Coordinates of C-alpha atoms in Angstrom, one line a residue:
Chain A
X1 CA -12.1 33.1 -17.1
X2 CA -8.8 31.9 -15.8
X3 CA -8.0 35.0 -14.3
X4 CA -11.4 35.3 -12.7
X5 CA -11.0 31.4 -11.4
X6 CA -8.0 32.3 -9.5
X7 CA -9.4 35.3 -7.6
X8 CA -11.1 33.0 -5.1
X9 CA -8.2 31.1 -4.9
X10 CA -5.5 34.1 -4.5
X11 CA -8.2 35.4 -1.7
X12 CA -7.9 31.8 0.2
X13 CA -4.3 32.0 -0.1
X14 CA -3.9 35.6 1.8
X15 CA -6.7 34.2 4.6
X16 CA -4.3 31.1 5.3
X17 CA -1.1 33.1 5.1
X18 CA -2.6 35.0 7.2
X19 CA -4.3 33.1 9.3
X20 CA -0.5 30.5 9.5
X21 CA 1.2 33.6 10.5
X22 CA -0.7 34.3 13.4
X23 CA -0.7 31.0 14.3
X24 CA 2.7 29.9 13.5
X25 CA 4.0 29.2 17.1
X26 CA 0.6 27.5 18.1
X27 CA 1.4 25.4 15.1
X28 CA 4.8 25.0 15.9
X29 CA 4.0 23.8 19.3
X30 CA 1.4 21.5 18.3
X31 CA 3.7 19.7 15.7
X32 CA 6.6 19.3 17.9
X33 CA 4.7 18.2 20.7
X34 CA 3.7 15.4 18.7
X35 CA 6.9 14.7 17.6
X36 CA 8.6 15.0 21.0
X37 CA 5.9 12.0 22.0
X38 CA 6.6 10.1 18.6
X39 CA 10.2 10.4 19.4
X40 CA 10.1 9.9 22.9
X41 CA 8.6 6.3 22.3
X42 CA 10.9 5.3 19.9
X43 CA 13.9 3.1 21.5
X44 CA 16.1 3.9 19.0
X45 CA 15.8 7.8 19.7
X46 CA 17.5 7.2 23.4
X47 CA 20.9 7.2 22.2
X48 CA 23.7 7.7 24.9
X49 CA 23.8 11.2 24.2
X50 CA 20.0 12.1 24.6
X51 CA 20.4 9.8 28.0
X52 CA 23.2 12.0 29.2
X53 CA 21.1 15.5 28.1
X54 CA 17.9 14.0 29.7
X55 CA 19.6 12.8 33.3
X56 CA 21.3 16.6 32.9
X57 CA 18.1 18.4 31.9
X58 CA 16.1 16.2 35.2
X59 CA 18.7 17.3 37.8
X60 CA 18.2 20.9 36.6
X61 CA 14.7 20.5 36.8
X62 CA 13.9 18.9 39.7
X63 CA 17.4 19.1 41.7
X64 CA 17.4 23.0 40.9
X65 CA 14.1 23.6 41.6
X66 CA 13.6 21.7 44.6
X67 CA 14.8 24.6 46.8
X68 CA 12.8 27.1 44.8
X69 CA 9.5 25.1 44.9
X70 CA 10.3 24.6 48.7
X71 CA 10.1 28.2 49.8
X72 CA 7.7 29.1 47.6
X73 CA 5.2 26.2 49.2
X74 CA 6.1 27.6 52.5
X75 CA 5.1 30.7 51.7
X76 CA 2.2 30.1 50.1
X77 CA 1.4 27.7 53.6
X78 CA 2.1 30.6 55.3
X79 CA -0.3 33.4 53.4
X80 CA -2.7 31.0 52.3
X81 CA -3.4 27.8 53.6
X82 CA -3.0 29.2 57.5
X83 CA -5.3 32.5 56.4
X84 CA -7.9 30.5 54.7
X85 CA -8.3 28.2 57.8
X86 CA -8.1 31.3 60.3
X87 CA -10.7 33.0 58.2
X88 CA -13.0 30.2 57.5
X89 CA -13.1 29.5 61.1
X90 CA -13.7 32.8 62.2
X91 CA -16.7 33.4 59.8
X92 CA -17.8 29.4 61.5
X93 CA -17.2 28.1 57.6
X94 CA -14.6 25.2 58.8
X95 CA -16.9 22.8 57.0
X96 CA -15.9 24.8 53.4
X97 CA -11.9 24.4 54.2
X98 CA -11.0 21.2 52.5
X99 CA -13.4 22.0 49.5
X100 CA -11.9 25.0 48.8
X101 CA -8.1 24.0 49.5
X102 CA -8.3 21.3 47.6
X103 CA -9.8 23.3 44.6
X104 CA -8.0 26.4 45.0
X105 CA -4.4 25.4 46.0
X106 CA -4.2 21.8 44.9
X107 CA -5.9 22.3 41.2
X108 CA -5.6 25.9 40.4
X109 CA -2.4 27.8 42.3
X110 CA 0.2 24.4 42.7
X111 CA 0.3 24.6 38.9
X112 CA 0.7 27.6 37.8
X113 CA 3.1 28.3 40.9
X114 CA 5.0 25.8 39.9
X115 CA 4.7 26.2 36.0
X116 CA 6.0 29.9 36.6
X117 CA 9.4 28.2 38.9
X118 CA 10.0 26.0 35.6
X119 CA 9.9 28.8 33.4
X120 CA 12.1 31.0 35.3
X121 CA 14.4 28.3 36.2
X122 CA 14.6 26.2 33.6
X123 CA 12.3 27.5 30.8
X124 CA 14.6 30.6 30.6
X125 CA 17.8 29.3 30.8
X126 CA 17.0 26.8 28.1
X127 CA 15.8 29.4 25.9
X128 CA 18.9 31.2 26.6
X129 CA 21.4 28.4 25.9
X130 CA 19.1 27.2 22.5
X131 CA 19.0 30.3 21.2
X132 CA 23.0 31.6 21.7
X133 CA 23.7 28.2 19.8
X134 CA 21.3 28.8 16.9
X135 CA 22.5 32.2 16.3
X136 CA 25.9 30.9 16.9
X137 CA 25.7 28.8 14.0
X138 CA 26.4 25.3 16.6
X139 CA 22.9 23.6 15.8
X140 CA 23.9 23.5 11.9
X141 CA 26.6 22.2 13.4
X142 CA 25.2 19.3 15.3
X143 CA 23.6 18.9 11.9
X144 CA 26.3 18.2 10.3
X145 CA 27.9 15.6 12.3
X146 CA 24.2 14.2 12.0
X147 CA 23.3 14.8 15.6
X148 CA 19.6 15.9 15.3
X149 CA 19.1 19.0 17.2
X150 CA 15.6 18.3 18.3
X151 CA 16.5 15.1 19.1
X152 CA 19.6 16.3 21.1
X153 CA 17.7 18.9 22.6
X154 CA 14.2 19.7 22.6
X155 CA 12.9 15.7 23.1
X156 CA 15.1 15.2 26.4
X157 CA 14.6 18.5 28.0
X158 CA 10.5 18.3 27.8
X159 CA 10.2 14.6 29.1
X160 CA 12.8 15.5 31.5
X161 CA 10.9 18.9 32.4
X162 CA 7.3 17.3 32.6
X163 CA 9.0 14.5 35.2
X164 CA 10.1 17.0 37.5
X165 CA 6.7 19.5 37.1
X166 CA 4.5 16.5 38.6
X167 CA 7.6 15.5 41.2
X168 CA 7.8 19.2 41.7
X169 CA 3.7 19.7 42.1
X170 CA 2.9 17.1 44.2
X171 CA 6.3 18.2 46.8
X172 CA 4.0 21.9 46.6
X173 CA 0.9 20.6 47.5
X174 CA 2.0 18.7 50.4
X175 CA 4.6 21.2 51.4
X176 CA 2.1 24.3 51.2
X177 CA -0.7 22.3 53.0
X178 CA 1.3 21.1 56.0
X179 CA 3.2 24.1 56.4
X180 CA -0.3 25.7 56.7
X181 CA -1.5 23.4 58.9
X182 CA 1.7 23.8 61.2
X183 CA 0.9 27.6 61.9
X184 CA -2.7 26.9 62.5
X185 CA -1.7 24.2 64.8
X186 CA 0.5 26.6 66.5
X187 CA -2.2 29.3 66.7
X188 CA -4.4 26.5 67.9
X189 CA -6.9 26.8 65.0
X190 CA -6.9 23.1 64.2
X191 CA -6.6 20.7 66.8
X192 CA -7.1 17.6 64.5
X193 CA -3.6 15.8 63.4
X194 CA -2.2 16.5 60.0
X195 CA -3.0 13.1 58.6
X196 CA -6.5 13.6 59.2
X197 CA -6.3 17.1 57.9
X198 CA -4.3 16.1 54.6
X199 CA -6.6 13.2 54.7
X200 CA -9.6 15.9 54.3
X201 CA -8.3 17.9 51.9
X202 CA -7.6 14.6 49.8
X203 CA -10.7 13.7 50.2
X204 CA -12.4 16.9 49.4
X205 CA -10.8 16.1 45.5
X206 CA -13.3 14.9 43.2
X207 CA -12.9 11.9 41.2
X208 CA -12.3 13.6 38.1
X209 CA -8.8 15.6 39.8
X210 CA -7.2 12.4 40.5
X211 CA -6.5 12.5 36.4
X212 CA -6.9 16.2 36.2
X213 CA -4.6 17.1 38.6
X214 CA -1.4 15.2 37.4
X215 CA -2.5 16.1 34.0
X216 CA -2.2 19.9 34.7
X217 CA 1.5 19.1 36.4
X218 CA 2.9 17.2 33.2
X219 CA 1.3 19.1 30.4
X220 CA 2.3 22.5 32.4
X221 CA 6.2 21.2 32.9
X222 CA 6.2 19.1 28.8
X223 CA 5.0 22.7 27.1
X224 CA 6.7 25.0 29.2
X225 CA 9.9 23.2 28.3
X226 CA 8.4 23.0 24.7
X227 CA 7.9 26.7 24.7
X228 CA 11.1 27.8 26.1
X229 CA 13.4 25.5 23.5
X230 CA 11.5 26.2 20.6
X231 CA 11.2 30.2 21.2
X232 CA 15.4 29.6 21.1
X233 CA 15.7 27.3 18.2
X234 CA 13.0 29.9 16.3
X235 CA 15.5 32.5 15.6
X236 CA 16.5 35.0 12.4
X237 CA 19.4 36.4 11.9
X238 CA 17.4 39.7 13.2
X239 CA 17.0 38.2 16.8
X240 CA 18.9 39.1 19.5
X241 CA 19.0 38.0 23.0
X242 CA 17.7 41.1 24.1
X243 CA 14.3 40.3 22.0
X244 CA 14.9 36.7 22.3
X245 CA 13.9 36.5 26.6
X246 CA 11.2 38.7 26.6
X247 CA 9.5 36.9 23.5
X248 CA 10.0 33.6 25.3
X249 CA 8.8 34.8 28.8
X250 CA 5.6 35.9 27.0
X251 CA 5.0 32.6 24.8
X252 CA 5.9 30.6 28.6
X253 CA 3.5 32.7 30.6
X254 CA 0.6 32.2 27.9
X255 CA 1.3 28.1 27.4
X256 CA 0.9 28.0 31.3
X257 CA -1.9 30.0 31.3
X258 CA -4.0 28.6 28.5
X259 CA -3.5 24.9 29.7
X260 CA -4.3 25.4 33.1
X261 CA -8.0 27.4 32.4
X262 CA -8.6 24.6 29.5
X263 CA -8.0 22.4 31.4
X264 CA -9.9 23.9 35.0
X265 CA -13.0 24.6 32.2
X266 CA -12.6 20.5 30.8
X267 CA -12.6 19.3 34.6
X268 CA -15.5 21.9 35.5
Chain B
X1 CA 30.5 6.4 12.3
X2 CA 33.1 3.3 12.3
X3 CA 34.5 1.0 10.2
X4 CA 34.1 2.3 6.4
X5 CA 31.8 0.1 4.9
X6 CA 31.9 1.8 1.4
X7 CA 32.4 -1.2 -1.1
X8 CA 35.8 0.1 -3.5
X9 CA 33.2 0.7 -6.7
X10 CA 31.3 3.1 -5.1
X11 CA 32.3 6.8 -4.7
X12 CA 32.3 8.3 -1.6
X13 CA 30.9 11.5 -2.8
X14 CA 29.5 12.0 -5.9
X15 CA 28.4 15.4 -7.2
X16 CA 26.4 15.4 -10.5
X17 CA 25.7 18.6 -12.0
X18 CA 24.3 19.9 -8.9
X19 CA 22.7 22.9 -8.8
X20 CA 22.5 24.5 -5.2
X21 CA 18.8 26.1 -4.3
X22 CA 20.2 29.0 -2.2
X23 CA 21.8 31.7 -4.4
X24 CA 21.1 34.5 -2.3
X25 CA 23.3 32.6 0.9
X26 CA 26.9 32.9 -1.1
X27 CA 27.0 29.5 -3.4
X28 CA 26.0 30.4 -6.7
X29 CA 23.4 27.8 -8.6
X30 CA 26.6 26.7 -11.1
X31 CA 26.5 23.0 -11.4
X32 CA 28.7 21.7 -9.3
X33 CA 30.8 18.0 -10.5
X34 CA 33.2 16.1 -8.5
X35 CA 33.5 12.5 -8.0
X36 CA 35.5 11.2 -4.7
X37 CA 36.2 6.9 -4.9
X38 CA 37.4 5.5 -1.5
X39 CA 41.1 6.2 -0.4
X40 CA 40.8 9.3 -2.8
X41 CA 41.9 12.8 -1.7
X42 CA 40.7 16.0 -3.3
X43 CA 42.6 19.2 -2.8
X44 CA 39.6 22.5 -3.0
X45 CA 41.4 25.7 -3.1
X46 CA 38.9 28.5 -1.8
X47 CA 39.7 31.7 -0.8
X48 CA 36.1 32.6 0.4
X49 CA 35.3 30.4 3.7
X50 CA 32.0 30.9 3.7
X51 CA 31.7 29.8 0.3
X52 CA 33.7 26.9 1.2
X53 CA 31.4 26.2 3.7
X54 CA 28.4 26.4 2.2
X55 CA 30.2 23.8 -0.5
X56 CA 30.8 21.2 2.3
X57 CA 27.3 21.9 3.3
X58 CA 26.6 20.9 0.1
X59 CA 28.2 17.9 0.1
X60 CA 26.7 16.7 3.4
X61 CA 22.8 16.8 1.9
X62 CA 22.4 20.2 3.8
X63 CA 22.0 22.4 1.0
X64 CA 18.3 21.8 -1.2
X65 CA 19.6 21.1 -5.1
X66 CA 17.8 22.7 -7.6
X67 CA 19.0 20.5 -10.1
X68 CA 21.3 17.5 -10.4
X69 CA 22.5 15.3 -7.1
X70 CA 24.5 14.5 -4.4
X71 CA 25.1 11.3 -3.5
X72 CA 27.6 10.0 -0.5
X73 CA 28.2 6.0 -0.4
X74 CA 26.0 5.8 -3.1
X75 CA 22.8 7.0 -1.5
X76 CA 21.4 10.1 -2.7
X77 CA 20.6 12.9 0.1
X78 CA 17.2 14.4 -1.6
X79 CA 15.6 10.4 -1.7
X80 CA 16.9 9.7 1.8
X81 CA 14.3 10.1 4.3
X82 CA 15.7 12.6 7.6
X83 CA 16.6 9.5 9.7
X84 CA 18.8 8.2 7.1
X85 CA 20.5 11.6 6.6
X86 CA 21.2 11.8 9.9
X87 CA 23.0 8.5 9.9
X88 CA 24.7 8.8 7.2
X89 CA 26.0 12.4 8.1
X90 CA 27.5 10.2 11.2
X91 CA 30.1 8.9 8.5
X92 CA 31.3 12.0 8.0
X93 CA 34.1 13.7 9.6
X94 CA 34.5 17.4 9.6
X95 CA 36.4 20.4 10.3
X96 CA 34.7 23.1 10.0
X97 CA 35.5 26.9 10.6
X98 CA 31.8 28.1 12.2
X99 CA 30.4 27.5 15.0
X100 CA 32.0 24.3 15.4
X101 CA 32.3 23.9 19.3
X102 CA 29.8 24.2 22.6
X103 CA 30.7 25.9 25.4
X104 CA 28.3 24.6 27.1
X105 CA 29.5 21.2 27.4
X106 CA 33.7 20.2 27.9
X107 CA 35.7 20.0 24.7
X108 CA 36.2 15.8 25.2
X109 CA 31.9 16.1 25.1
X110 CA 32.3 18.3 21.9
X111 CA 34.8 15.6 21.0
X112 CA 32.7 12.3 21.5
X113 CA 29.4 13.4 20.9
X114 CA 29.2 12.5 17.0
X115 CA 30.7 8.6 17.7
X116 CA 28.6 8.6 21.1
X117 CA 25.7 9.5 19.0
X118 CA 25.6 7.3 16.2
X119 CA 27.5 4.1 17.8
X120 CA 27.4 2.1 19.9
X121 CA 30.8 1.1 20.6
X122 CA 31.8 1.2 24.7
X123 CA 32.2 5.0 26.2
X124 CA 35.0 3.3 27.7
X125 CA 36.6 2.4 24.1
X126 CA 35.8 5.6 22.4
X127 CA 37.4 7.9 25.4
X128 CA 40.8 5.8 25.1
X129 CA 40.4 6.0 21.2
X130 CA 40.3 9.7 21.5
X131 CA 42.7 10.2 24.0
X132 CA 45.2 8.2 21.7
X133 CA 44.4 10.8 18.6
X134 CA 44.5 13.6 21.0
X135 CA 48.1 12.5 22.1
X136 CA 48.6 11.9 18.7
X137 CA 48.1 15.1 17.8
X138 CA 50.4 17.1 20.4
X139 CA 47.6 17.0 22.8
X140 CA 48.5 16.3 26.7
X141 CA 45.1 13.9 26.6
X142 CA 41.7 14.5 26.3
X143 CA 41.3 17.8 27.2
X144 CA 38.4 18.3 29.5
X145 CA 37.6 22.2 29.6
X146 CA 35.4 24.1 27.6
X147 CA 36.4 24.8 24.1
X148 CA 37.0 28.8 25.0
X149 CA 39.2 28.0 27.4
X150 CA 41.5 26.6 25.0
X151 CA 44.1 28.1 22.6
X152 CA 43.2 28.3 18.9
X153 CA 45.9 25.6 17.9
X154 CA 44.8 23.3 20.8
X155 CA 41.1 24.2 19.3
X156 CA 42.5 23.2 16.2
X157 CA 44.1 20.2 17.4
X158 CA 40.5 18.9 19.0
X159 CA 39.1 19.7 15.5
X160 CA 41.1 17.0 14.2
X161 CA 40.7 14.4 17.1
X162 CA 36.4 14.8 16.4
X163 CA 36.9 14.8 12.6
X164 CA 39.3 11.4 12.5
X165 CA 37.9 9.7 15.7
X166 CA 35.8 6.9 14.2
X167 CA 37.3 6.5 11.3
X168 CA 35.0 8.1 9.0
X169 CA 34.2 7.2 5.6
X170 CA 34.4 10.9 4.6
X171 CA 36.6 13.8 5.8
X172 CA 35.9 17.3 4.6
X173 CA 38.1 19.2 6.3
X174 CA 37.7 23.2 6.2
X175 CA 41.4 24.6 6.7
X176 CA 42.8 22.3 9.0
X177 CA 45.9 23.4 9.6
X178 CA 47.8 26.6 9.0
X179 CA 51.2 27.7 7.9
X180 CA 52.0 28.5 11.2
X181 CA 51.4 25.1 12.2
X182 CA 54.6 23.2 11.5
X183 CA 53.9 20.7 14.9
X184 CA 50.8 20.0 13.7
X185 CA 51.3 19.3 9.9
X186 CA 53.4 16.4 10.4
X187 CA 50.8 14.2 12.5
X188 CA 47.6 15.3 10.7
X189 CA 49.5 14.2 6.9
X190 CA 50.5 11.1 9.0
X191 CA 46.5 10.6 9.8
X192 CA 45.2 11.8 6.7
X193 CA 47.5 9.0 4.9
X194 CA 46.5 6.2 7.4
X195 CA 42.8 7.2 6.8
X196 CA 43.3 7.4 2.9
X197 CA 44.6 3.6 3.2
X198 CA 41.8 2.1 5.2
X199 CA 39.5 3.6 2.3
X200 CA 38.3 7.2 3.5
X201 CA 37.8 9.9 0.7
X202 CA 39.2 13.6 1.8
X203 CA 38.3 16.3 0.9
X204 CA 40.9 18.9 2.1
X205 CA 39.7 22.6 1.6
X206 CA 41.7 25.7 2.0
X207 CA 42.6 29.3 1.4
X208 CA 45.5 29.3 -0.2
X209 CA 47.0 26.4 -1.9
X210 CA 50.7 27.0 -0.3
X211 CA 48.8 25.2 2.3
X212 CA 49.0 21.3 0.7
X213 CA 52.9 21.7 1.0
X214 CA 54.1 18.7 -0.5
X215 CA 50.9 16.7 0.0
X216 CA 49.7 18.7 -3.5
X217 CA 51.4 15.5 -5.6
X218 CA 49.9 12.7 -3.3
X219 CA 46.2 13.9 -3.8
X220 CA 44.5 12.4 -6.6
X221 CA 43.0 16.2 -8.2
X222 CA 42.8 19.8 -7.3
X223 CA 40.5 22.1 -8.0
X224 CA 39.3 26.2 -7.5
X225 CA 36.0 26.7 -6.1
X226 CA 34.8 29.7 -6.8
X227 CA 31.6 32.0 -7.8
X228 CA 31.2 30.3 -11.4
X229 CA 31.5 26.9 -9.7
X230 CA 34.1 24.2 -9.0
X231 CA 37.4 23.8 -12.2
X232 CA 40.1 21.9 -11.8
X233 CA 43.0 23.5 -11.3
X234 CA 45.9 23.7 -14.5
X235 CA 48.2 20.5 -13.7
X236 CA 45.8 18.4 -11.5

């Protein structure tokens, strides 16, 4: 009897092993995305240490990727604002051009864009430093003077990371769009001003982006960083570096993915 | 991390027959007993460091007990909850032989960061505090360059500024200084002796006893640590 009681149970136990293990991470990142918020709110967690990490981990962020994001918005003003305008007024569609600016480049390629210059910049090298100093044996070291390593760490570097995502976004958006609107301008396409122009494309947003929008920015930047520190903090003795950055370009790439089409499908 | 707070009838560190969870990691499950009262100095011969780190490990609440308990200013680690640990751990100063230092950050950071952590005594304060045990201890002044950059005794000397800086009420010092280091010896018995009389418990680890010197006959017991557990050692 007892042994026939405990089959079901034995079964149940290798569906949620299995089940945790292919989950793990998602877990992972669920859990300490709660805590990093928990944390976060807590006056008592901003020690002067976790002040000095988070002004640190912001200049990276935003400082270092100012440049980056900069060029990249250009570019993308360049190739796709000043096409989409050209082409849309060739095929007499001008009416379509804020509509489809403001959905395409404002909600769908500014984050991802700029989700992809976090994880490169920032994402990586975190991931990087976390994870030399977890196989180096430092982090049971911070534990042992009692300095929490996700505390130290992983709490500073998100909030800092999710700050400079939105500052970071919002510099895209209105880089990429004027920048596109100066070569139409020059190519006399356009012959309105640019406030009136960014005033369109503004205006072509639907209520629900004004939340949306932002939303994509900070949750793309906070799990990003998330990603990036925990892949470097998850390590085995087994882990190298060389299995360590492409494990935690992956993991980066499908966070920024995942939250940007659940959230496009919430706002749909 | 300042100003020992321990009242005299309380040890420091208490060990009661504890039993270390992690067999398989180099400390054997032996029950483990030691008692440590404030202004008390133990003397742990080890000739394994990784077992003698594991052992301080132990003694910091960072090893899971299968049995017994480990208790530092009276509070026992497994009934603390992980805030608490933390805290407490911020009383204890530490030499340790892994993994000790970031590169990442300068060596003054490396330095500061337990006393900047869990205190909130002025940067200002803490940097001349340091640079006064750095001096102290044959140090030019703080040094400011990453840990690599510096030569193993200077490493060592650092090691020493962190573990004394705050005045802990617990030093467990893994090897702290060497034969070799005759400059050294004399200022780091001068601040283990100062540290002892404002009520810190020491526990001084090492590879070879030849290490103690003379100190052997000021500590209050000596013991062997090794795969069967922690004896005292014939004459303590």
């Amino acid at each position: 009897m007892s042994a026939l009681a405990a089959y079901p149970l034995t079964a149940l136990r290798w569906i949620g092993a299995g089940a945790r293990r292919q989950l793990r991470f998602t877990l992972m990142l669920v859990g300490a995305g709660w805590g990093v918020v928990r944390d976060g709110v807590r006056p008592n967690s901003w020690r002067r240490t976790v002040r000095m990490e988070y002004r640190n981990a912001l200049r990276d962020a935003a400082g270092g990727g100012f440049l980056s994001t900069l060029v990249v918005a250009a570019l993308v003003g360049f190739g796709i604002v000043a096409q989409t305008v050209y082409w849309l007024s060739v095929l007499g569609m001008q009416a379509t051009t804020d509509s489809l600016l403001a959905t395409v480049l404002v909600r769908e390629i500014a984050p991802v864009l700029v989700g992809v210059i976090l994880l490169g910049r920032n994402g990586m090298l975190a991931l990087t430093e976390i994870g030399l100093l977890t196989l180096g044996g430092q982090m049971r070291a911070f534990e042992a003077e009692g300095v929490d390593p996700f505390l130290f760490f992983v709490v500073p570097r998100a909030l800092a990371t999710t700050v400079a995502s939105f500052t970071l976004g919002i510099l895209f958006s209105v880089v990429s769009l004027s920048v596109g609107y100066i070569v139409c301008w020059v190519e006399a396409i356009v012959t309105q001003p640019i406030w009136a122009f960014l005033y369109d494309v503004v205006g072509a947003l639907r209520p629900i982006d004004y939340a949306g929008v932002p939303l994509k920015f900070l949750l793309t930047g906070f799990f990003v960083s998330l990603s990036s520190t925990l892949t470097g903090m998850d390590v085995t003795r087994d882990d190298d570096m060389a299995r360590l950055m492409p494990r935690g370009f992956v993991r980066g790439m499908m966070v920024l993915m995942v939250i940007n089409v659940a959230l496009t499908v919430a706002m749909s | 991390m300042r100003r020992m707070t321990t009242p005299r009838d309380v040890p420091v560190l208490e060990l009661r027959e504890a039993r270390p969870a992690l067999e398989s990691e180099g400390l054997l499950s032996s029950a483990y007993d030691l008692r440590l009262m404030p202004g008390e100095c133990a003397l742990i011969r080890s000739r394994d460091t990784v077992r003698a780190g594991l052992f301080a490990d132990l003694c910091t609440g960072m090893v899971g007990l299968r049995d017994g308990s480990v208790r530092c200013q009276g509070l026992d680690w497994a009934t603390m909850d992980e805030r608490e640990r933390w805290a407490l751990r911020g009383r204890i100063g530490r030499v340790s032989q892994v993994g000790s230092w970031v590169d990442l950050f300068g060596t003054h950071f490396n330095i500061l960061t337990p006393v900047l952590h869990h205190t909130r005594i002025p940067t200002e304060q803490l940097i001349a505090e340091a640079t006064e045990l750095a001096v102290r201890f044959g140090l030019p002044g703080l040094p400011v360059q990453a840990p690599g950059r510096l030569s193993p005794l200077d490493l060592r000397r650092a090691a020493l500024v962190r573990a004394f800086l705050g005045e802990p009420a617990l030093l467990i010092l893994e090897d702290p200084v060497e034969v070799d280091m005759t400059d050294l010896l004399t200022p780091f018995l001068g601040m283990l002796t100062q540290a002892r009389d404002q009520g810190a418990a020491v526990l001084w680890i090492t590879r070879s006893a030849a290490l103690w010197g003379g100190y052997r006959d000021a500590a209050t017991s000596r013991y062997r640590l090794i795969d069967e557990g922690l004896f005292p050692m014939r004459g303590a």
